[in-house]
Short mmCIF file of C-alpha atoms and ligand atoms in Angstrom, two decimals:
data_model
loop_
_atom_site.label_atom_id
_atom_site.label_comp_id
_atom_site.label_asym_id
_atom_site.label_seq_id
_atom_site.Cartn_x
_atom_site.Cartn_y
_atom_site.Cartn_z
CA UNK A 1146 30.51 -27.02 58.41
CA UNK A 1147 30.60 -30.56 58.17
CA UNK A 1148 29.66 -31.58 54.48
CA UNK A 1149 28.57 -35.26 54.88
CA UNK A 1150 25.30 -33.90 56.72
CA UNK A 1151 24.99 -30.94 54.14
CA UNK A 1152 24.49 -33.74 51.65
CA UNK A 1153 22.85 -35.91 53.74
CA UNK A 1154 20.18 -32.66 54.67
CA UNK A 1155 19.86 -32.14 51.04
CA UNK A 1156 19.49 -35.45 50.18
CA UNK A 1157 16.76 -36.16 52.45
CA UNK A 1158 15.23 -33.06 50.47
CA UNK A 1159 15.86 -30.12 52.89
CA UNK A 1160 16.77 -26.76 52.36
CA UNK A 1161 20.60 -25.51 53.18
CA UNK A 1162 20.70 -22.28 55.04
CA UNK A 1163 21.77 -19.63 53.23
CA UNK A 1164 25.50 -19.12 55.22
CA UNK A 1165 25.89 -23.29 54.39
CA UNK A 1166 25.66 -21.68 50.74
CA UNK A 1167 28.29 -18.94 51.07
CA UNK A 1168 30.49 -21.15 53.17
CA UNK A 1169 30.45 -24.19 50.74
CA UNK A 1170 31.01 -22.94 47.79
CA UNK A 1171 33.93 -20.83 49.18
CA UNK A 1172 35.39 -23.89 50.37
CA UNK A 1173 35.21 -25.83 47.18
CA UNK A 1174 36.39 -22.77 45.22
CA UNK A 1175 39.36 -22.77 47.69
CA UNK A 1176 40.13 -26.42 47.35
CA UNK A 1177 38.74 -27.64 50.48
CA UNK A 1178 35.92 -29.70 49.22
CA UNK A 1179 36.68 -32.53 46.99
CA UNK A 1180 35.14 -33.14 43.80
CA UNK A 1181 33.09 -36.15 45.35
CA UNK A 1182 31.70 -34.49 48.13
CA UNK A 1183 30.69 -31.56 45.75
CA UNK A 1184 29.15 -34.63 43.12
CA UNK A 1185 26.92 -35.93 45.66
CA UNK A 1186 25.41 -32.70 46.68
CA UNK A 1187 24.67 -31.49 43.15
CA UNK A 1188 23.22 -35.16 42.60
CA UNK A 1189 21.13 -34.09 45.72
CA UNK A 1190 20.31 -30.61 44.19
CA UNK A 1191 19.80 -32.36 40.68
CA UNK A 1192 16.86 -34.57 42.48
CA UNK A 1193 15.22 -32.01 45.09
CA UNK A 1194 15.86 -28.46 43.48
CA UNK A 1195 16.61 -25.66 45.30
CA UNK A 1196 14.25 -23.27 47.14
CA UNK A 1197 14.46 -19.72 46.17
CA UNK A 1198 16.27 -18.64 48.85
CA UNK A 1199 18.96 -21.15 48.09
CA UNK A 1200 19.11 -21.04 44.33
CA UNK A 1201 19.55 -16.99 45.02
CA UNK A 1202 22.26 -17.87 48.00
CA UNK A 1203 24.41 -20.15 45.32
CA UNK A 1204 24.25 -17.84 42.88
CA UNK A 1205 25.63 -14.83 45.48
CA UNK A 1206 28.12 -16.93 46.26
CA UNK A 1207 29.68 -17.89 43.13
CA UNK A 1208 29.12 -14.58 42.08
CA UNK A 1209 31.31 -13.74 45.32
CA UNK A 1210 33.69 -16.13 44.74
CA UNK A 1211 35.32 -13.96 42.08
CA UNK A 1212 36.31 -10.33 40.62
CA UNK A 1213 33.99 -8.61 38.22
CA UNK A 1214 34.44 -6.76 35.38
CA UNK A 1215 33.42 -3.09 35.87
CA UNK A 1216 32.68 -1.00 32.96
CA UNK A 1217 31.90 2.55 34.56
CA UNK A 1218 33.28 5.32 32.46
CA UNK A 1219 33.53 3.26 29.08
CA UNK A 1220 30.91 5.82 27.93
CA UNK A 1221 28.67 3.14 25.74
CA UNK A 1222 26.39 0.82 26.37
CA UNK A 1223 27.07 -3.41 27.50
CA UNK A 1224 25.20 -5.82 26.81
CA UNK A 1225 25.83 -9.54 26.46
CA UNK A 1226 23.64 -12.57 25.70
CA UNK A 1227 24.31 -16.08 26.70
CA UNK A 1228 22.61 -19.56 25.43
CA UNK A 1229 21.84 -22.19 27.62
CA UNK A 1230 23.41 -24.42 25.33
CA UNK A 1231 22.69 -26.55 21.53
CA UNK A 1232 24.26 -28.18 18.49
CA UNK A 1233 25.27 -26.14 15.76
CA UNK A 1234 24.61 -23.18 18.12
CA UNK A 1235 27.48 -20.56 16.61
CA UNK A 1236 25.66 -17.60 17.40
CA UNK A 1237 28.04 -15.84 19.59
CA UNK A 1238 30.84 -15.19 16.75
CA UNK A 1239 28.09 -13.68 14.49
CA UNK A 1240 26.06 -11.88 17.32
CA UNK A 1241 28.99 -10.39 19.35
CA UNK A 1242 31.04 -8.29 16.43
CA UNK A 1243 27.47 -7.51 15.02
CA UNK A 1244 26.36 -5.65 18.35
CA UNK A 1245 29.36 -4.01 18.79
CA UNK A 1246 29.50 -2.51 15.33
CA UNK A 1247 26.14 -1.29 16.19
CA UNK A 1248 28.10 1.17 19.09
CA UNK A 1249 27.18 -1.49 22.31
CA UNK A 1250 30.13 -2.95 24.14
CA UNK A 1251 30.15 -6.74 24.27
CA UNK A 1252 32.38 -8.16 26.95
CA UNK A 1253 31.15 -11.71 25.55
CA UNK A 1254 32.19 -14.80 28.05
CA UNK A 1255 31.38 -17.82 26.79
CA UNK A 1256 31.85 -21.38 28.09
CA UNK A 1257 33.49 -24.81 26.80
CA UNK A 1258 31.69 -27.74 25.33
CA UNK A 1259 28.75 -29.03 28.21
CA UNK A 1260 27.05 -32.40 27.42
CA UNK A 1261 26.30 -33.04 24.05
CA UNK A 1262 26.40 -29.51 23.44
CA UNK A 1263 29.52 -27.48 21.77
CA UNK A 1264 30.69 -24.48 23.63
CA UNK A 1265 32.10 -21.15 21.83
CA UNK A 1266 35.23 -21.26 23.40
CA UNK A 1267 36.34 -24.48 21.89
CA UNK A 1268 35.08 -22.78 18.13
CA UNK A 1269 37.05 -19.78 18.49
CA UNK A 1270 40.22 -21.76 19.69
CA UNK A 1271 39.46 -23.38 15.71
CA UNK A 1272 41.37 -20.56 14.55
CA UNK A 1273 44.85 -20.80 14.89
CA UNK A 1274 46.69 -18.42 17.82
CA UNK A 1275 43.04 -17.45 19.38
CA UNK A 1276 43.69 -16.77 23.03
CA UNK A 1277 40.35 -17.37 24.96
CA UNK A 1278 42.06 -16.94 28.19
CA UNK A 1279 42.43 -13.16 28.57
CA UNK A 1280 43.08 -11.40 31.77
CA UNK A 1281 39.88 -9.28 33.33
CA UNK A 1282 42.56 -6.48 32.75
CA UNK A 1283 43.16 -7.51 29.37
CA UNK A 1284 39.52 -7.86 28.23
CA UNK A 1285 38.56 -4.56 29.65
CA UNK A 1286 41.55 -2.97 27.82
CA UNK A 1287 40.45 -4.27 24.60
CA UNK A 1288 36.86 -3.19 24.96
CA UNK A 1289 37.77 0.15 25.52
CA UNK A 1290 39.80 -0.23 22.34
CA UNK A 1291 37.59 -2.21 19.51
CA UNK A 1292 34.00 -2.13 21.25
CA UNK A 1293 34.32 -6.44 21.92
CA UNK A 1294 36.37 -9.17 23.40
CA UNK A 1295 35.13 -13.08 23.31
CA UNK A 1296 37.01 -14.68 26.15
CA UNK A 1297 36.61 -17.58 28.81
CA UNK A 1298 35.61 -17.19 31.49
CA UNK A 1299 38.78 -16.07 33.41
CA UNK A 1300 40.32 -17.72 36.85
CA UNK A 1301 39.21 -14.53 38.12
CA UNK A 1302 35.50 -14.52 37.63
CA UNK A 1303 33.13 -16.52 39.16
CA UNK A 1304 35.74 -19.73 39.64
CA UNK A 1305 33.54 -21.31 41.78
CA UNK A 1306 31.02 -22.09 38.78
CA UNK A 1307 34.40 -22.67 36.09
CA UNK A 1308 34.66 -25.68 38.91
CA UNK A 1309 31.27 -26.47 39.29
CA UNK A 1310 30.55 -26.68 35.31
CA UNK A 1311 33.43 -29.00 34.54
CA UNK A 1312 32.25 -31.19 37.13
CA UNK A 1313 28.58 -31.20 35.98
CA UNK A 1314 29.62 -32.06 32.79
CA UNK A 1315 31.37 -35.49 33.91
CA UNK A 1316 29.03 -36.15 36.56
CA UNK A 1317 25.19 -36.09 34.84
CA UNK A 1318 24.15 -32.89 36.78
CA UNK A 1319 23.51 -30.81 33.93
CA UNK A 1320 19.74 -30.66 33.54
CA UNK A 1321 18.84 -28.80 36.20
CA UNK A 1322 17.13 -25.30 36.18
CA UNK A 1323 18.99 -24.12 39.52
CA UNK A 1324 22.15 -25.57 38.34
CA UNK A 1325 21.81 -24.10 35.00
CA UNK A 1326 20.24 -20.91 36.19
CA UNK A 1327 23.30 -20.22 39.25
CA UNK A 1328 26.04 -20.82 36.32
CA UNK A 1329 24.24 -19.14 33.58
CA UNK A 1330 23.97 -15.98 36.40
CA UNK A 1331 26.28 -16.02 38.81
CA UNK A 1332 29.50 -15.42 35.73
CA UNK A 1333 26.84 -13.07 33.75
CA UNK A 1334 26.01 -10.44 36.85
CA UNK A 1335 30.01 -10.37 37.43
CA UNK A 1336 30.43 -8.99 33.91
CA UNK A 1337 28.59 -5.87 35.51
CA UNK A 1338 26.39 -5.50 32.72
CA UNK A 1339 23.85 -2.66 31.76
CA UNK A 1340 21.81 -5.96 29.59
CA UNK A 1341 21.69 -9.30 29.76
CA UNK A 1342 19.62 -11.66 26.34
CA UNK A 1343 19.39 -15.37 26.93
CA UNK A 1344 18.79 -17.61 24.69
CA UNK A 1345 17.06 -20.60 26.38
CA UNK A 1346 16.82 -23.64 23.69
CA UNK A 1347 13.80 -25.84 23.97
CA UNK A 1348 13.08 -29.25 21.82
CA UNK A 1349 15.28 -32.35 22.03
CA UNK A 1350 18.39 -30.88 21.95
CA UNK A 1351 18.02 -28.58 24.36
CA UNK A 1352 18.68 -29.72 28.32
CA UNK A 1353 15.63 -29.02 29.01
CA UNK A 1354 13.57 -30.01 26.27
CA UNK A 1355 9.45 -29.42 27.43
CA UNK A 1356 8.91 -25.85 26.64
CA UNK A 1357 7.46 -25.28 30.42
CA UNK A 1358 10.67 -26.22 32.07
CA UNK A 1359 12.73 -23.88 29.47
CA UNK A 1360 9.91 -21.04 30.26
CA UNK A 1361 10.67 -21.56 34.09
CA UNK A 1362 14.66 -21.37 33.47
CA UNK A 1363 14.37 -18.28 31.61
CA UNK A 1364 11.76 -17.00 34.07
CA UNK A 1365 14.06 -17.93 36.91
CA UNK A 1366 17.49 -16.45 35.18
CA UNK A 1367 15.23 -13.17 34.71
CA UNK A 1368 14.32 -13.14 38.33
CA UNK A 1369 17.75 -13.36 39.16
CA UNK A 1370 19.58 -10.65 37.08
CA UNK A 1371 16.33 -8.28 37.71
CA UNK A 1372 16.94 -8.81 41.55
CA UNK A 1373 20.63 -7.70 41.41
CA UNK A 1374 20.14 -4.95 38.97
CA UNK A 1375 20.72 -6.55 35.43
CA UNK A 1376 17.84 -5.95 33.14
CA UNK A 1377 17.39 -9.31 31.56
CA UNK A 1378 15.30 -10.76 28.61
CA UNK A 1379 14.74 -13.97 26.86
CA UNK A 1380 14.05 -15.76 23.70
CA UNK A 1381 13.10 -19.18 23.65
CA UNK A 1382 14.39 -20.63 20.62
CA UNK A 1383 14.09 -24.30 18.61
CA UNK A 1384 17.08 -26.59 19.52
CA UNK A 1385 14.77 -30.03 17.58
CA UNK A 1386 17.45 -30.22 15.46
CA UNK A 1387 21.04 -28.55 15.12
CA UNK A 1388 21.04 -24.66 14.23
CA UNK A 1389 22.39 -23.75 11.05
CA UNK A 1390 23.92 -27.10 8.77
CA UNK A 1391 27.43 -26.76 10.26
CA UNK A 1392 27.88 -28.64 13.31
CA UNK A 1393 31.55 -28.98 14.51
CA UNK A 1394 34.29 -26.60 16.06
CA UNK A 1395 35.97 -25.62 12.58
CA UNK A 1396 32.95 -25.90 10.35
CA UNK A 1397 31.06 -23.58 13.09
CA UNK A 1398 33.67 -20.73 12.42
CA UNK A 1399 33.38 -21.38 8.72
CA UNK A 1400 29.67 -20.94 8.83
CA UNK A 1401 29.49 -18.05 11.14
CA UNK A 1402 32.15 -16.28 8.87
CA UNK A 1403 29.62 -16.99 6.09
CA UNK A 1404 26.83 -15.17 7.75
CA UNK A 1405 29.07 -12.36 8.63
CA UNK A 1406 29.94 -12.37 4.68
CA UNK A 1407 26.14 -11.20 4.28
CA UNK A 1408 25.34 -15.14 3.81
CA UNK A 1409 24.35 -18.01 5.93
CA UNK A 1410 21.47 -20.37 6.62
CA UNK A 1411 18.21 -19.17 7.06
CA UNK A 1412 17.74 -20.24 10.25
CA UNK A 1413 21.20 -19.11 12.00
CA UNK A 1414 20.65 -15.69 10.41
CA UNK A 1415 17.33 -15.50 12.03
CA UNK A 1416 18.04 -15.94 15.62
CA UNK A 1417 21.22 -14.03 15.41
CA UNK A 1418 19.76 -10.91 14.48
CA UNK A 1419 16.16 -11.48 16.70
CA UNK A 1420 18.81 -11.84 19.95
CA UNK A 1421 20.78 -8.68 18.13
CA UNK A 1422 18.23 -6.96 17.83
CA UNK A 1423 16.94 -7.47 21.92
CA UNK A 1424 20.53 -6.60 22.69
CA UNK A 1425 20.08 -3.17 20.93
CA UNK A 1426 17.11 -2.61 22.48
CA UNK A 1427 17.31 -3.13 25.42
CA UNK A 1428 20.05 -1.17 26.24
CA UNK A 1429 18.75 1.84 24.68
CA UNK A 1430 20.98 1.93 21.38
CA UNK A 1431 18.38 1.54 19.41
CA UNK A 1432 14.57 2.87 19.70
CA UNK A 1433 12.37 0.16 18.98
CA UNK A 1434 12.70 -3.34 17.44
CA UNK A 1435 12.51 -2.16 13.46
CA UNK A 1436 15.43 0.08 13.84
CA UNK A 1437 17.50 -2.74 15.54
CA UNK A 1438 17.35 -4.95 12.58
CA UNK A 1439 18.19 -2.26 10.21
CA UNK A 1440 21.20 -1.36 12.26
CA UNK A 1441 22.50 -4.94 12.69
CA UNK A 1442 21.36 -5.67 8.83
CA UNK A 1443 23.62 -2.77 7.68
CA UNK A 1444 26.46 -3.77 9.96
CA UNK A 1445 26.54 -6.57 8.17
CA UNK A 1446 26.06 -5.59 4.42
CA UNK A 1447 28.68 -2.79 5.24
CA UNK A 1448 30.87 -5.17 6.18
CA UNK A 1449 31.72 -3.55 8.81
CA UNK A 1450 31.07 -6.88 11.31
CA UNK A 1451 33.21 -8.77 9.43
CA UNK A 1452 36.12 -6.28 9.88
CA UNK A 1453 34.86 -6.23 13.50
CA UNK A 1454 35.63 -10.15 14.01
CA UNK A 1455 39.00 -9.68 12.04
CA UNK A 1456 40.04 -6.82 14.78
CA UNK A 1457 38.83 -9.25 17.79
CA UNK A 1458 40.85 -12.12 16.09
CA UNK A 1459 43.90 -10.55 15.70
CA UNK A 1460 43.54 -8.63 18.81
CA UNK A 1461 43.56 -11.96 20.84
CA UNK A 1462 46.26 -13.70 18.94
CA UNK A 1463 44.74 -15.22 16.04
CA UNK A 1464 44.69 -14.91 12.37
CA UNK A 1465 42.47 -12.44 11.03
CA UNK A 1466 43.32 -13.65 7.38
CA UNK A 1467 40.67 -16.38 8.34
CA UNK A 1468 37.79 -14.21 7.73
CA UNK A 1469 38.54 -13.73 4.20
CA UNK A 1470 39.74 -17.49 3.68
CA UNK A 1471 38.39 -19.55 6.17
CA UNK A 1472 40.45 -22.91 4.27
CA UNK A 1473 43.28 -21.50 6.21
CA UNK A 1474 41.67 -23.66 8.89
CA UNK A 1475 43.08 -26.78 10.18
CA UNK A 1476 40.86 -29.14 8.06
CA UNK A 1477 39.79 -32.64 8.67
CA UNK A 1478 41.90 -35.57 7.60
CA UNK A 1479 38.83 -37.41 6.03
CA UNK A 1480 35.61 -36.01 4.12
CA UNK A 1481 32.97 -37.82 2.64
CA UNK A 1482 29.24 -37.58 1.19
CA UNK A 1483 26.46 -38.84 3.22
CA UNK A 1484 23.60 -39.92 1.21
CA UNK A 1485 20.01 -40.74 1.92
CA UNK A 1486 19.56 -44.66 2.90
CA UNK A 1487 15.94 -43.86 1.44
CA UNK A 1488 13.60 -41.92 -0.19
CA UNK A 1489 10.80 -39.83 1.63
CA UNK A 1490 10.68 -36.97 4.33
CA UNK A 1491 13.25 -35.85 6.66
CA UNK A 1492 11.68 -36.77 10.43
CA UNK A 1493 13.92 -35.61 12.37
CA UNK A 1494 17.90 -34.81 12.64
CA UNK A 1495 18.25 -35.74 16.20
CA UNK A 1496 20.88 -32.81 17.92
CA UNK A 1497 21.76 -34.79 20.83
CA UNK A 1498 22.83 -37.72 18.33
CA UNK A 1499 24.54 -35.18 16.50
CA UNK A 1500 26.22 -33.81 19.39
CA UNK A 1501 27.53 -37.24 20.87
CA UNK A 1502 28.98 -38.07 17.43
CA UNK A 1503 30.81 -35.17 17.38
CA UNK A 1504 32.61 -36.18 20.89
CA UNK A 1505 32.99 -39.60 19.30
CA UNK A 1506 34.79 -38.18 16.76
CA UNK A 1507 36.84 -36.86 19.30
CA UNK A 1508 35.52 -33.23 18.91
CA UNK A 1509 34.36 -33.19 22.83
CA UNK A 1510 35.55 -34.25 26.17
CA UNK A 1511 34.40 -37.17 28.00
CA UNK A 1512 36.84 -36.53 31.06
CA UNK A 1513 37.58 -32.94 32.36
CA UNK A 1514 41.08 -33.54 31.16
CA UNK A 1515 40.30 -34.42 27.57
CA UNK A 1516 41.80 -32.22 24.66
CA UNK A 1517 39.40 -32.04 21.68
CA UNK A 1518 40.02 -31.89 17.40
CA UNK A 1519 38.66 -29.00 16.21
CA UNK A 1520 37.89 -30.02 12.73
CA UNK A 1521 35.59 -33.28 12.83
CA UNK A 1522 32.15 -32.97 12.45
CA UNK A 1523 28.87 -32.71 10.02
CA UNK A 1524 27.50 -30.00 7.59
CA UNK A 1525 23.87 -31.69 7.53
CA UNK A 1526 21.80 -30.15 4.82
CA UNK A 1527 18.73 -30.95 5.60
CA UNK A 1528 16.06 -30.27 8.06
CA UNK A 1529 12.36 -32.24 9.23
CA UNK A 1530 9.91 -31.82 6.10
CA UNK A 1531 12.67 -31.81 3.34
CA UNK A 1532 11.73 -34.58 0.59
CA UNK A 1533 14.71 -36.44 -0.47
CA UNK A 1534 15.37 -39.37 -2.58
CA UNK A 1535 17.06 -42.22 -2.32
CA UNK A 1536 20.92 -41.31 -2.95
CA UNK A 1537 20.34 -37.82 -2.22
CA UNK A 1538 23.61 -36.15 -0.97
CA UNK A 1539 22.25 -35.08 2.62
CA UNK A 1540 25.49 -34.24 4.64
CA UNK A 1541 29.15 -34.43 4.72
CA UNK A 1542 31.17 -36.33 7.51
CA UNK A 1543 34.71 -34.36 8.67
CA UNK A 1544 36.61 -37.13 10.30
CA UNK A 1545 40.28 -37.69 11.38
CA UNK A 1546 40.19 -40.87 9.53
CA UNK A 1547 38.31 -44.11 7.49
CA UNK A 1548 37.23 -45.27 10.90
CA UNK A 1549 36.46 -41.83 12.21
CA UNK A 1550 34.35 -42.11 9.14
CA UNK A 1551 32.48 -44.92 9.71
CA UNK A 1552 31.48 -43.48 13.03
CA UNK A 1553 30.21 -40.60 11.52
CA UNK A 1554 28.32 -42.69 9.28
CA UNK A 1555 26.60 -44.50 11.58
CA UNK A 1556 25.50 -41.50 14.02
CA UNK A 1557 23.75 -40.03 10.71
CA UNK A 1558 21.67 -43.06 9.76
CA UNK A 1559 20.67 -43.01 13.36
CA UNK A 1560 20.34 -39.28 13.84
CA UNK A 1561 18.40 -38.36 10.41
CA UNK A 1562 15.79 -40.33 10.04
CA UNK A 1563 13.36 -40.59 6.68
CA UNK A 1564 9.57 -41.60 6.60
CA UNK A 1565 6.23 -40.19 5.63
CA UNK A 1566 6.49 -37.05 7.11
CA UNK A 1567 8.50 -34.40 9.14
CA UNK A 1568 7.60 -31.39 11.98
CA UNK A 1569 9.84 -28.90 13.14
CA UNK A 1570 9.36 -26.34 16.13
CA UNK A 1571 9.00 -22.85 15.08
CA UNK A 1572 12.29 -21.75 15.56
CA UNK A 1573 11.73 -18.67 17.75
CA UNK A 1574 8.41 -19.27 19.78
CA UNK A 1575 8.40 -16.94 22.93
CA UNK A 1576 9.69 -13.98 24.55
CA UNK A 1577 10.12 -13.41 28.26
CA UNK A 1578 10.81 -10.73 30.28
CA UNK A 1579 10.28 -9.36 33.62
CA UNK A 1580 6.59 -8.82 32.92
CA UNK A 1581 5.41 -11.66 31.38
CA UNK A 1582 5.38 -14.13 28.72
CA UNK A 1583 4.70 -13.38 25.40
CA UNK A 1584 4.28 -15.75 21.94
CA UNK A 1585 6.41 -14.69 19.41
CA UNK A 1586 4.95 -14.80 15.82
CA UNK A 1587 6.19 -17.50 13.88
CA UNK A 1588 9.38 -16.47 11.30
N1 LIG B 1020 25.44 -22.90 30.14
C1 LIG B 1020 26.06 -22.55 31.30
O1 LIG B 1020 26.82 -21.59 31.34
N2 LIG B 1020 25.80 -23.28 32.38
C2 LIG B 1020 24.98 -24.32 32.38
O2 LIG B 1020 24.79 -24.92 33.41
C3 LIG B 1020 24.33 -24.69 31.17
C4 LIG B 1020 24.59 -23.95 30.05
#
């Protein structure tokens, strides 16, 4: 294999041959391809796609380039959803605990910050002691015990795409629907599970912001997990503006413990339990779409999720204490009230903006190396088509500092912006599965 005419083949927008696939990404998972050889072929794949044949090649590879996670003889039900990726997207610590209290096993794996976009790793390491680095051993173990674990995705599973991600990230190769397909895939078939929900985001935010191209990931992820066994549905939900008001690693947790406390925004609350409720069905815990909902609603007003996130928490190291006082947080070093510049209607609050800020603030990485602060960023409360007035308090900065501050100030003015009037997407607008495409009514 020589790679400089594997990336020159691709780059003069030919297909690999399946065995280039397999033998590639072995290499680079072993170390034997450097970073920039592996950068100028995704560039390549960024530009010319991949055929079918290839994208289902790369994803059988980094599949292969792993363990997976085997659940036979757990004697319930797994299921496990995964977004493609937004601002203020804390769904995971809400949804997981929720579906498990519900009697489904959640192995969820979850990935770090991408792009502009936060990752639920980086939230749950928020909390003090949370160890997002289990052992396949180790998650299994504590499935079998308490129904859940949230990890990382471990050395051990799919490495090839842990490589491939971090690299996307820092190289401008996210936006891709192969590329975000293969990853999404390759780690969620090696969880061996009997149910896979995606959430694919569409609207600026999202990576893939034209509702067609988000319909063809989520058709193209459903392909691939139906092909190799994993039944696999999707929601396409509104990423136009951040989900939920909290937007940040700490504030996240704070807001998803909210939710689990029988509160939370509108909005958050909605999509968790519409991707619960999929979950349920879908893997045969629950008959039909009405009796989802109820179970999930009364998981939650029994409080029975909560004390389902406590027993993950402490069961990986952390404090469960934070679900009844999430102040026990690490909290920013600076706060302070944003206020409308002007009066008139919310246009937009611009995620992407949103998200950058937050990396500014030094709540993201900008290198692979990069260590992050878990406690900057935004609670924005307000959304396209609020009326405000001039002076209106609109949304709080959490910064490490005055300047940190300023920064945050800035991104607002630039990322909310006021006129005459405001449109949002409705927030879920499809569902997709194997057989089709289907408009969702609007909620
Ligand atoms: N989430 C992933 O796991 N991979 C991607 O490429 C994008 C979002």
């Amino acid at each position: 294999m020589v790679i400089p005419s594997l990336i020159q083949h691709k780059r003069d927008g030919h297909a690999l041959r399946p065995r280039d696939w397999a033998e590639l990404i072995a290499a680079y998972t072993a170390g034997r391809v450097p970073d920039y050889q592996m950068s100028a072929l995704l560039m390549a794949v960024y530009f010319h796609g991949l055929t079918p044949e290839e994208l289902a090649a790369l994803t059988d590879a980094m599949i292969a380039s792993g363990d997976r996670l085997g659940f036979e003889g757990l004697g319930l039900p797994v299921a496990d959803k995964h977004s493609t990726g937004g601002v203020g997207d804390k769904v995971s610590l809400l949804l997981a605990p929720m579906v498990a209290s519900c009697g489904v096993a959640v192995p969820m794996m979850s990935g770090r910050g991408l792009g502009h976009t936060g990752g639920t790793l980086d939230k749950l390491e928020a909390i003090p002691g949370f160890r997002t680095g289990l052992t396949l051993r180790e998650a299994r173990a504590q499935i079998e015990r308490i129904g859940c674990a949230m990890l990382g995705q471990s050395p051990e599973i799919a490495p090839a795409d842990r490589k491939l991600y971090a690299l996307r990230d820092v190289t401008a190769t996210v936006e891709s629907i192969p590329l975000i397909a293969a990853s999404i895939m390759s780690k969620k078939l090696a969880e061996g599970l009997g149910g896979l929900v995606l959430d694919v985001k569409t609207g600026s935010g999202a990576f893939l912001p034209q509702p067609e191209r988000a319909i063809a990931l989520a058709r193209t992820m459903i392909e691939l997990g139906e092909a190799r066994g994993c039944p696999t549905v999707a929601l396409l939900t509104a990423m136009d503006r951040p989900l939920g008001r909290a937007c940040g690693h700490t504030l996240e947790v704070e807001e998803a413990i909210e939710g689990l406390r029988g509160g939370g925004p509108t909005d958050l609350m909605e999509v968790t339990y519409a991707l619960g409720v999929e979950m349920l069905t879908l893997v045969g815990a629950a008959g039909d779409a009405a009796e989802a909902r109820e179970r999930l609603l009364e998981s939650v007003r029994s409080g029975r999720t909560l004390e389902r996130f406590a027993r993950v928490i402490e069961a990986q190291g952390g404090n469960p204490a934070v679900v009844e006082d999430p102040a026990i947080l690490a909290q920013a070093g600076a706060v302070e009230v944003y206020r409308a510049p002007r009066g008139g209607v919310v246009s937009g609050v611009e995620p992407r903006r949103i998200g950058r800020a937050i990396l500014e603030l030094g709540g993201g990485r900008v290198t692979m190396e990069d260590r992050i602060d878990h406690t900057v960023g935004f609670v924005i409360t307000v959304k396209p088509g609020d009326r405000v007035r001039r002076g209106d308090p609109i949304a709080s900065i959490f910064a490490r500092d005055a300047d940190g501050v300023v920064t945050g100030e800035t991104a607002l003015r630039e990322a909310i912006t006021i006129g005459e009037e405001g449109r949002l997407l409705p927030l879920i607008t499809h569902r997709i599965a194997a057989g089709g495409v289907a408009p969702v009514a609007a909620v």
